[in-house]
Short mmCIF file of C-alpha atoms and ligand atoms in Angstrom, two decimals:
data_model
loop_
_atom_site.label_atom_id
_atom_site.label_comp_id
_atom_site.label_asym_id
_atom_site.label_seq_id
_atom_site.Cartn_x
_atom_site.Cartn_y
_atom_site.Cartn_z
CA UNK A 1 6.66 25.89 4.51
CA UNK A 2 8.57 24.05 1.56
CA UNK A 3 11.52 25.24 3.13
CA UNK A 4 10.50 24.01 6.29
CA UNK A 5 9.25 20.52 5.05
CA UNK A 6 13.40 20.30 3.72
CA UNK A 7 14.70 21.42 6.70
CA UNK A 8 12.70 18.63 8.48
CA UNK A 9 13.93 15.85 5.95
CA UNK A 10 17.39 16.88 6.72
CA UNK A 11 16.79 16.31 10.16
CA UNK A 12 15.16 12.99 9.79
CA UNK A 13 18.01 11.85 7.29
CA UNK A 14 20.43 12.85 9.87
CA UNK A 15 18.38 11.05 12.75
CA UNK A 16 17.95 7.86 10.39
CA UNK A 17 21.68 7.37 9.72
CA UNK A 18 22.01 7.04 13.50
CA UNK A 19 19.06 4.43 13.94
CA UNK A 20 19.89 2.74 10.41
CA UNK A 21 18.84 -0.58 11.58
CA UNK A 22 15.23 0.88 12.22
CA UNK A 23 12.37 -0.17 9.77
CA UNK A 24 9.35 -0.10 12.13
CA UNK A 25 6.60 2.77 12.10
CA UNK A 26 8.09 5.80 11.48
CA UNK A 27 9.04 8.65 8.87
CA UNK A 28 5.90 10.55 7.56
CA UNK A 29 6.43 13.40 4.37
CA UNK A 30 4.73 15.08 2.01
CA UNK A 31 2.93 12.86 -0.49
CA UNK A 32 2.33 15.84 -2.59
CA UNK A 33 5.30 16.53 -5.25
CA UNK A 34 6.17 13.19 -7.10
CA UNK A 35 9.11 15.55 -8.66
CA UNK A 36 10.44 15.42 -4.70
CA UNK A 37 13.14 17.83 -3.82
CA UNK A 38 16.61 16.10 -4.82
CA UNK A 39 19.50 15.88 -2.56
CA UNK A 40 21.20 18.19 -4.88
CA UNK A 41 18.72 20.88 -4.42
CA UNK A 42 18.44 20.52 -1.00
CA UNK A 43 22.22 20.76 -0.63
CA UNK A 44 21.71 23.99 -2.40
CA UNK A 45 19.54 25.56 -0.16
CA UNK A 46 20.50 23.86 3.21
CA UNK A 47 24.58 24.63 2.78
CA UNK A 48 26.21 22.84 5.73
CA UNK A 49 23.30 20.56 6.98
CA UNK A 50 22.73 18.69 3.82
CA UNK A 51 26.30 18.18 3.67
CA UNK A 52 26.86 16.70 6.89
CA UNK A 53 23.91 14.44 6.30
CA UNK A 54 25.32 13.43 2.63
CA UNK A 55 28.71 12.61 4.77
CA UNK A 56 26.71 10.83 7.51
CA UNK A 57 24.73 8.54 4.90
CA UNK A 58 28.09 7.50 2.85
CA UNK A 59 29.71 6.66 6.03
CA UNK A 60 26.98 4.71 7.23
CA UNK A 61 26.62 2.64 3.76
CA UNK A 62 30.50 2.26 3.78
CA UNK A 63 30.09 3.68 0.10
CA UNK A 64 28.40 6.53 -2.21
CA UNK A 65 24.75 5.16 -2.11
CA UNK A 66 23.97 8.24 -4.01
CA UNK A 67 25.89 6.62 -7.03
CA UNK A 68 23.81 3.51 -6.84
CA UNK A 69 20.89 2.67 -9.27
CA UNK A 70 17.65 1.88 -8.06
CA UNK A 71 14.87 0.52 -10.31
CA UNK A 72 11.58 0.39 -9.44
CA UNK A 73 8.26 -1.08 -11.27
CA UNK A 74 4.87 -0.11 -10.10
CA UNK A 75 1.96 -2.46 -11.04
CA UNK A 76 0.44 0.44 -12.70
CA UNK A 77 0.40 4.11 -12.11
CA UNK A 78 -3.10 4.58 -12.53
CA UNK A 79 -4.10 3.48 -8.85
CA UNK A 80 -4.65 5.68 -6.14
CA UNK A 81 -2.67 4.15 -3.36
CA UNK A 82 0.05 3.09 -5.15
CA UNK A 83 0.41 6.50 -6.55
CA UNK A 84 0.68 7.89 -2.91
CA UNK A 85 3.28 4.98 -2.05
CA UNK A 86 5.69 5.49 -5.52
CA UNK A 87 5.53 9.30 -4.39
CA UNK A 88 6.83 8.61 -1.12
CA UNK A 89 9.21 5.87 -2.09
CA UNK A 90 10.87 8.58 -4.16
CA UNK A 91 10.88 11.10 -1.78
CA UNK A 92 12.54 8.65 1.00
CA UNK A 93 15.33 7.56 -1.29
CA UNK A 94 16.23 10.70 -2.46
CA UNK A 95 15.65 13.24 0.34
CA UNK A 96 16.50 10.81 3.30
CA UNK A 97 18.72 8.20 1.92
CA UNK A 98 20.46 10.36 -0.10
CA UNK A 99 19.99 8.19 -3.59
CA UNK A 100 20.60 10.75 -6.31
CA UNK A 101 17.23 11.67 -8.37
CA UNK A 102 18.25 10.70 -11.39
CA UNK A 103 19.52 7.13 -9.99
CA UNK A 104 15.90 6.59 -8.96
CA UNK A 105 13.85 5.61 -12.09
CA UNK A 106 10.37 4.39 -11.48
CA UNK A 107 8.53 2.41 -14.33
CA UNK A 108 4.76 2.05 -14.92
CA UNK A 109 3.81 -1.76 -15.40
CA UNK A 110 0.87 -0.81 -16.97
CA UNK A 111 -1.39 -3.68 -15.52
CA UNK A 112 0.50 -5.93 -17.85
CA UNK A 113 2.88 -8.53 -16.98
CA UNK A 114 4.72 -9.14 -20.06
CA UNK A 115 5.51 -5.38 -20.26
CA UNK A 116 6.62 -5.26 -16.78
CA UNK A 117 8.84 -8.38 -16.95
CA UNK A 118 11.01 -6.80 -19.99
CA UNK A 119 11.27 -3.31 -18.13
CA UNK A 120 12.71 -5.44 -15.57
CA UNK A 121 14.92 -7.41 -17.91
CA UNK A 122 16.11 -3.90 -18.83
CA UNK A 123 16.61 -2.72 -15.46
CA UNK A 124 19.19 -5.87 -15.55
CA UNK A 125 20.80 -5.38 -18.60
CA UNK A 126 21.54 -1.67 -17.82
CA UNK A 127 23.03 -3.10 -14.15
CA UNK A 128 20.93 -1.21 -11.79
CA UNK A 129 22.12 -2.16 -8.20
CA UNK A 130 18.79 -2.97 -6.65
CA UNK A 131 15.26 -3.48 -7.76
CA UNK A 132 11.90 -2.64 -5.63
CA UNK A 133 8.95 -4.26 -7.39
CA UNK A 134 5.41 -4.05 -7.13
CA UNK A 135 4.48 -6.91 -9.68
CA UNK A 136 1.50 -7.04 -11.69
CA UNK A 137 1.08 -10.64 -11.23
CA UNK A 138 2.47 -12.01 -7.50
CA UNK A 139 2.82 -15.81 -9.28
CA UNK A 140 5.46 -14.13 -11.69
CA UNK A 141 7.64 -14.16 -8.62
CA UNK A 142 9.74 -17.11 -9.13
CA UNK A 143 10.55 -16.42 -12.71
CA UNK A 144 11.80 -12.37 -11.81
CA UNK A 145 13.42 -13.60 -8.50
CA UNK A 146 15.51 -16.04 -10.72
CA UNK A 147 16.55 -13.51 -13.24
CA UNK A 148 17.65 -10.98 -10.68
CA UNK A 149 19.50 -13.37 -8.72
CA UNK A 150 21.52 -14.75 -11.81
CA UNK A 151 22.21 -10.92 -12.60
CA UNK A 152 23.39 -10.59 -9.13
CA UNK A 153 20.72 -7.80 -8.10
CA UNK A 154 18.81 -7.94 -4.81
CA UNK A 155 15.17 -7.51 -5.09
CA UNK A 156 12.64 -5.96 -2.77
CA UNK A 157 8.96 -7.08 -3.61
CA UNK A 158 6.37 -4.71 -2.42
CA UNK A 159 2.35 -4.40 -2.05
CA UNK A 160 1.72 -7.55 -4.11
CA UNK A 161 3.03 -10.58 -2.12
CA UNK A 162 4.59 -13.87 -3.39
CA UNK A 163 3.17 -17.16 -1.91
CA UNK A 164 5.13 -18.19 1.53
CA UNK A 165 6.34 -21.14 -0.61
CA UNK A 166 8.30 -18.47 -2.77
CA UNK A 167 9.35 -16.44 0.29
CA UNK A 168 10.74 -19.73 2.17
CA UNK A 169 13.00 -20.43 -1.09
CA UNK A 170 14.75 -17.09 -0.66
CA UNK A 171 15.19 -17.94 2.83
CA UNK A 172 16.66 -21.39 2.00
CA UNK A 173 18.61 -20.85 -0.77
CA UNK A 174 20.06 -17.80 0.68
CA UNK A 175 18.64 -15.55 -2.46
CA UNK A 176 18.73 -11.40 -1.79
CA UNK A 177 15.07 -11.37 -2.15
CA UNK A 178 12.49 -10.03 0.47
CA UNK A 179 8.98 -9.01 0.79
CA UNK A 180 7.98 -5.64 2.47
CA UNK A 181 4.12 -5.21 3.17
CA UNK A 182 1.09 -5.78 5.55
CA UNK A 183 -0.87 -8.97 6.61
CA UNK A 184 -3.90 -8.49 4.72
CA UNK A 185 -5.95 -10.68 7.18
CA UNK A 186 -5.36 -7.62 9.53
CA UNK A 187 -7.12 -5.32 7.74
CA UNK A 188 -9.98 -7.41 6.49
CA UNK A 189 -10.56 -8.21 10.49
CA UNK A 190 -10.36 -4.56 11.13
CA UNK A 191 -13.11 -3.91 8.58
CA UNK A 192 -15.31 -6.69 10.04
CA UNK A 193 -14.82 -5.19 13.62
CA UNK A 194 -15.95 -1.47 12.42
CA UNK A 195 -18.92 -2.90 11.42
CA UNK A 196 -19.32 -5.17 14.99
CA UNK A 197 -18.67 -1.73 16.88
CA UNK A 198 -21.48 0.24 15.23
CA UNK A 199 -24.68 0.35 17.27
CA UNK A 200 -26.69 -2.40 15.91
CA UNK A 201 -23.89 -4.55 15.21
CA UNK A 202 -24.22 -4.14 11.23
CA UNK A 203 -27.92 -5.74 11.59
CA UNK A 204 -29.89 -2.67 10.84
CA UNK A 205 -33.11 -4.23 10.21
CA UNK A 206 -32.83 -6.24 13.50
CA UNK A 207 -33.44 -9.39 11.83
CA UNK A 208 -30.65 -11.34 13.23
CA UNK A 209 -28.74 -11.56 9.80
CA UNK A 210 -25.90 -9.13 8.42
CA UNK A 211 -27.05 -9.01 4.78
CA UNK A 212 -23.80 -7.43 2.52
CA UNK A 213 -22.26 -7.00 -0.66
CA UNK A 214 -18.75 -7.61 -1.34
CA UNK A 215 -16.87 -5.42 -3.78
CA UNK A 216 -13.56 -6.99 -4.42
CA UNK A 217 -10.12 -5.69 -5.80
CA UNK A 218 -8.19 -7.78 -7.99
CA UNK A 219 -9.00 -11.21 -6.94
CA UNK A 220 -5.55 -12.59 -7.92
CA UNK A 221 -4.28 -10.43 -5.04
CA UNK A 222 -3.78 -12.06 -1.90
CA UNK A 223 -5.11 -8.15 -0.31
CA UNK A 224 -8.46 -8.89 -1.93
CA UNK A 225 -8.60 -12.48 -0.94
CA UNK A 226 -7.82 -11.93 2.72
CA UNK A 227 -9.81 -8.67 2.95
CA UNK A 228 -12.94 -10.72 1.42
CA UNK A 229 -12.50 -13.48 3.84
CA UNK A 230 -11.32 -11.99 7.31
CA UNK A 231 -14.00 -9.37 7.33
CA UNK A 232 -16.51 -11.61 7.33
CA UNK A 233 -15.15 -13.81 9.47
CA UNK A 234 -14.86 -11.34 12.09
CA UNK A 235 -18.53 -10.98 12.13
CA UNK A 236 -19.21 -14.93 12.43
CA UNK A 237 -16.28 -15.37 14.61
CA UNK A 238 -18.31 -13.02 17.08
CA UNK A 239 -21.51 -14.87 16.57
CA UNK A 240 -23.63 -13.27 14.20
CA UNK A 241 -25.54 -14.44 11.14
CA UNK A 242 -24.24 -13.31 7.84
CA UNK A 243 -25.71 -13.32 4.18
CA UNK A 244 -23.68 -12.31 1.35
CA UNK A 245 -26.18 -10.89 -1.18
CA UNK A 246 -23.18 -10.61 -4.18
CA UNK A 247 -19.38 -10.53 -4.45
CA UNK A 248 -17.89 -8.97 -7.59
CA UNK A 249 -14.68 -7.82 -8.61
CA UNK A 250 -14.40 -4.19 -8.61
CA UNK A 251 -10.45 -4.03 -9.51
CA UNK A 252 -9.65 -1.61 -6.68
CA UNK A 253 -11.25 1.15 -9.12
CA UNK A 254 -13.59 3.47 -8.09
CA UNK A 255 -15.88 3.78 -11.16
CA UNK A 256 -16.38 0.19 -11.31
CA UNK A 257 -17.02 -0.20 -7.84
CA UNK A 258 -19.61 2.70 -8.34
CA UNK A 259 -21.53 0.67 -11.08
CA UNK A 260 -21.46 -2.43 -9.28
CA UNK A 261 -22.86 -0.80 -6.16
CA UNK A 262 -25.24 1.21 -8.31
CA UNK A 263 -26.68 -2.22 -9.98
CA UNK A 264 -26.71 -4.24 -6.38
CA UNK A 265 -28.86 -0.98 -4.86
CA UNK A 266 -31.22 -1.33 -7.48
CA UNK A 267 -31.48 -5.01 -7.34
CA UNK A 268 -31.29 -5.43 -3.38
CA UNK A 269 -32.36 -2.03 -1.90
CA UNK A 270 -33.10 -2.03 1.39
CA UNK A 271 -32.01 -5.54 1.89
CA UNK A 272 -28.26 -4.29 2.02
CA UNK A 273 -26.93 -3.46 5.21
CA UNK A 274 -23.18 -3.26 4.73
CA UNK A 275 -21.04 -2.53 1.80
CA UNK A 276 -17.49 -4.05 2.14
CA UNK A 277 -15.15 -2.48 0.01
CA UNK A 278 -11.53 -3.96 -0.26
CA UNK A 279 -10.17 -0.66 -0.74
CA UNK A 280 -10.97 3.02 -0.26
CA UNK A 281 -11.12 4.01 -3.99
CA UNK A 282 -14.00 1.72 -4.24
CA UNK A 283 -15.50 2.81 -1.04
CA UNK A 284 -15.78 6.49 -2.46
CA UNK A 285 -17.56 4.72 -5.71
CA UNK A 286 -20.04 2.87 -3.37
CA UNK A 287 -20.64 6.04 -1.75
CA UNK A 288 -21.61 7.82 -4.66
CA UNK A 289 -23.93 4.92 -5.44
CA UNK A 290 -25.54 5.00 -2.09
CA UNK A 291 -26.19 8.80 -2.30
CA UNK A 292 -27.43 8.68 -5.69
CA UNK A 293 -29.99 5.82 -4.32
CA UNK A 294 -31.11 8.29 -1.28
CA UNK A 295 -29.52 6.17 1.10
CA UNK A 296 -27.46 7.48 4.34
CA UNK A 297 -24.47 5.97 5.59
CA UNK A 298 -24.58 5.06 9.37
CA UNK A 299 -27.92 5.23 9.35
CA UNK A 300 -29.73 2.82 7.05
CA UNK A 301 -26.49 1.42 5.42
CA UNK A 302 -22.62 0.97 6.60
CA UNK A 303 -19.77 1.25 4.36
CA UNK A 304 -16.09 0.32 4.98
CA UNK A 305 -12.93 0.29 3.16
CA UNK A 306 -9.04 0.28 3.39
CA UNK A 307 -6.14 2.56 2.40
CA UNK A 308 -7.18 5.54 4.19
CA UNK A 309 -7.08 7.87 1.23
CA UNK A 310 -7.43 11.28 2.43
CA UNK A 311 -10.97 11.69 1.01
CA UNK A 312 -11.92 8.85 2.60
CA UNK A 313 -10.69 9.52 6.09
CA UNK A 314 -12.78 12.94 5.37
CA UNK A 315 -15.92 11.01 4.92
CA UNK A 316 -15.30 8.98 7.97
CA UNK A 317 -14.93 12.08 9.91
CA UNK A 318 -18.05 13.58 7.93
CA UNK A 319 -20.11 10.09 8.82
CA UNK A 320 -20.26 9.36 5.06
CA UNK A 321 -17.92 6.40 5.44
CA UNK A 322 -18.16 3.85 8.36
CA UNK A 323 -14.72 3.43 8.65
CA UNK A 324 -11.58 2.46 6.97
CA UNK A 325 -8.05 0.89 7.86
CA UNK A 326 -4.80 2.87 7.03
CA UNK A 327 -2.41 0.89 4.73
CA UNK A 328 0.52 3.19 6.26
CA UNK A 329 2.29 3.70 2.79
CA UNK A 330 4.70 5.93 4.79
CA UNK A 331 6.08 2.97 6.91
CA UNK A 332 6.01 0.53 3.84
CA UNK A 333 7.92 2.85 1.42
CA UNK A 334 10.40 3.50 4.26
CA UNK A 335 11.13 -0.21 5.19
CA UNK A 336 11.20 -1.33 1.53
CA UNK A 337 13.90 1.52 1.11
CA UNK A 338 15.71 0.63 3.92
CA UNK A 339 15.97 -2.87 2.88
CA UNK A 340 17.14 -1.96 -0.42
CA UNK A 341 19.79 0.19 1.22
CA UNK A 342 20.74 -3.30 3.71
CA UNK A 343 21.08 -5.06 0.69
CA UNK A 344 23.62 -2.73 -0.96
CA UNK A 345 25.84 -2.55 2.31
CA UNK A 346 25.58 -6.26 2.37
CA UNK A 347 23.74 -6.38 5.54
CA UNK A 348 21.40 -9.57 6.38
CA UNK A 349 17.65 -8.87 5.32
CA UNK A 350 14.75 -10.99 6.75
CA UNK A 351 12.87 -12.92 3.56
CA UNK A 352 9.65 -11.05 5.01
CA UNK A 353 8.81 -7.83 6.69
CA UNK A 354 5.75 -6.82 8.05
CA UNK A 355 4.17 -3.29 8.80
CA UNK A 356 0.93 -2.75 10.92
CA UNK A 357 -2.35 -1.64 9.54
CA UNK A 358 -4.32 0.88 11.79
CA UNK A 359 -8.08 0.63 12.29
CA UNK A 360 -9.53 4.07 11.34
CA UNK A 361 -12.95 5.34 12.78
CA UNK A 362 -14.63 8.62 13.76
CA UNK A 363 -12.54 8.77 17.30
CA UNK A 364 -9.57 8.37 15.74
CA UNK A 365 -9.87 9.82 11.86
CA UNK A 366 -8.70 13.31 12.64
CA UNK A 367 -5.07 12.25 13.95
CA UNK A 368 -4.68 10.21 10.77
CA UNK A 369 -5.97 12.94 8.50
CA UNK A 370 -2.88 14.90 10.21
CA UNK A 371 -0.77 12.40 9.78
CA UNK A 372 -1.58 12.16 6.06
CA UNK A 373 -1.15 16.02 5.33
C1 GAL B 1 -3.63 -2.62 -1.99
C2 GAL B 1 -4.37 -1.37 -1.80
C3 GAL B 1 -5.39 -0.84 -3.07
C4 GAL B 1 -4.79 -1.39 -4.39
C5 GAL B 1 -3.90 -2.72 -4.29
C6 GAL B 1 -2.48 -2.93 -5.48
O1 GAL B 1 -3.19 -2.76 -0.91
O2 GAL B 1 -5.02 -1.53 -0.75
O3 GAL B 1 -6.00 0.00 -2.83
O4 GAL B 1 -3.42 -0.25 -4.48
O5 GAL B 1 -3.00 -2.73 -2.98
O6 GAL B 1 -2.21 -3.85 -5.52
#
């Protein structure tokens, strides 16, 4: 099985070289091993195929991509979704694009912007060739961009979107910086639609008003802001009346969300018809509280999240979560890596690159689960 995956990866890499420009949806791979197979190991085991791939990659980039150094900083390692994302980044960069494993260095920002800024400064001092950054605070983008610009190092921002003014500046001033992510408004809208698609449109007690609680991610983050706003907007724009019983930050964290949901269920009891969570980790926490309170999802309460974590998708199949939204880390990791490679090849890169979210409900949950495996 492991060998089969490697052979598939080699095939994928060859295919990628011949369609180098593509940045849409695409490569899927294992999310299992952070210490993914290196190009060198693959070569040992798959001899000629890997050699052909390495040569094709080299020709396509007009130099040896394998020797370029990629510095990656993740806002914090202790985040379910960003763990899937960084695992896929490393896999794709090494297995599919042919970067040497030792040249792809991933650091933990530990949720501390000052610490992360130091790490980035070190990447710059050590003359890394390109950076892929998941900022602790997106508002630090102008400062970080200027540091990278002065050093002549291109930067690919991922997941936490800098503001549009900053993105426009990269374009206007021809700065080698870009953002790869998803439009969080779309995920919020999908969450609202999932509630509207239930038999009673989220109005379980039939009183004409959807009573909900909102468990937010980190509110500095545009993903949290937009998901909060657009999930509810989908309801009101379809003509439904809503009442927010509670909105509280859970910082994308399962344990925090469990506590918030538990307290809310104690305080508001049967009044709560919908629990919106800005991500699936928090939906998993909310589900623990819902079950402990003796409530039943899709019967007397609805629950939605975002990300399509394996466990959450399984819960959708089992009727324990109303829906989720696939935050496609395969396509985002591929696009971010492809943009880094483009910068290294001196090719033009758009300042913003968006990947689509996919709505996940009972009807397609098994397909999505198969993709994730
Ligand atoms: C979101 C994701 C969350 C969390 C956050 C970190 O896109 O849905 O689970 O990982 O990014 O910025």
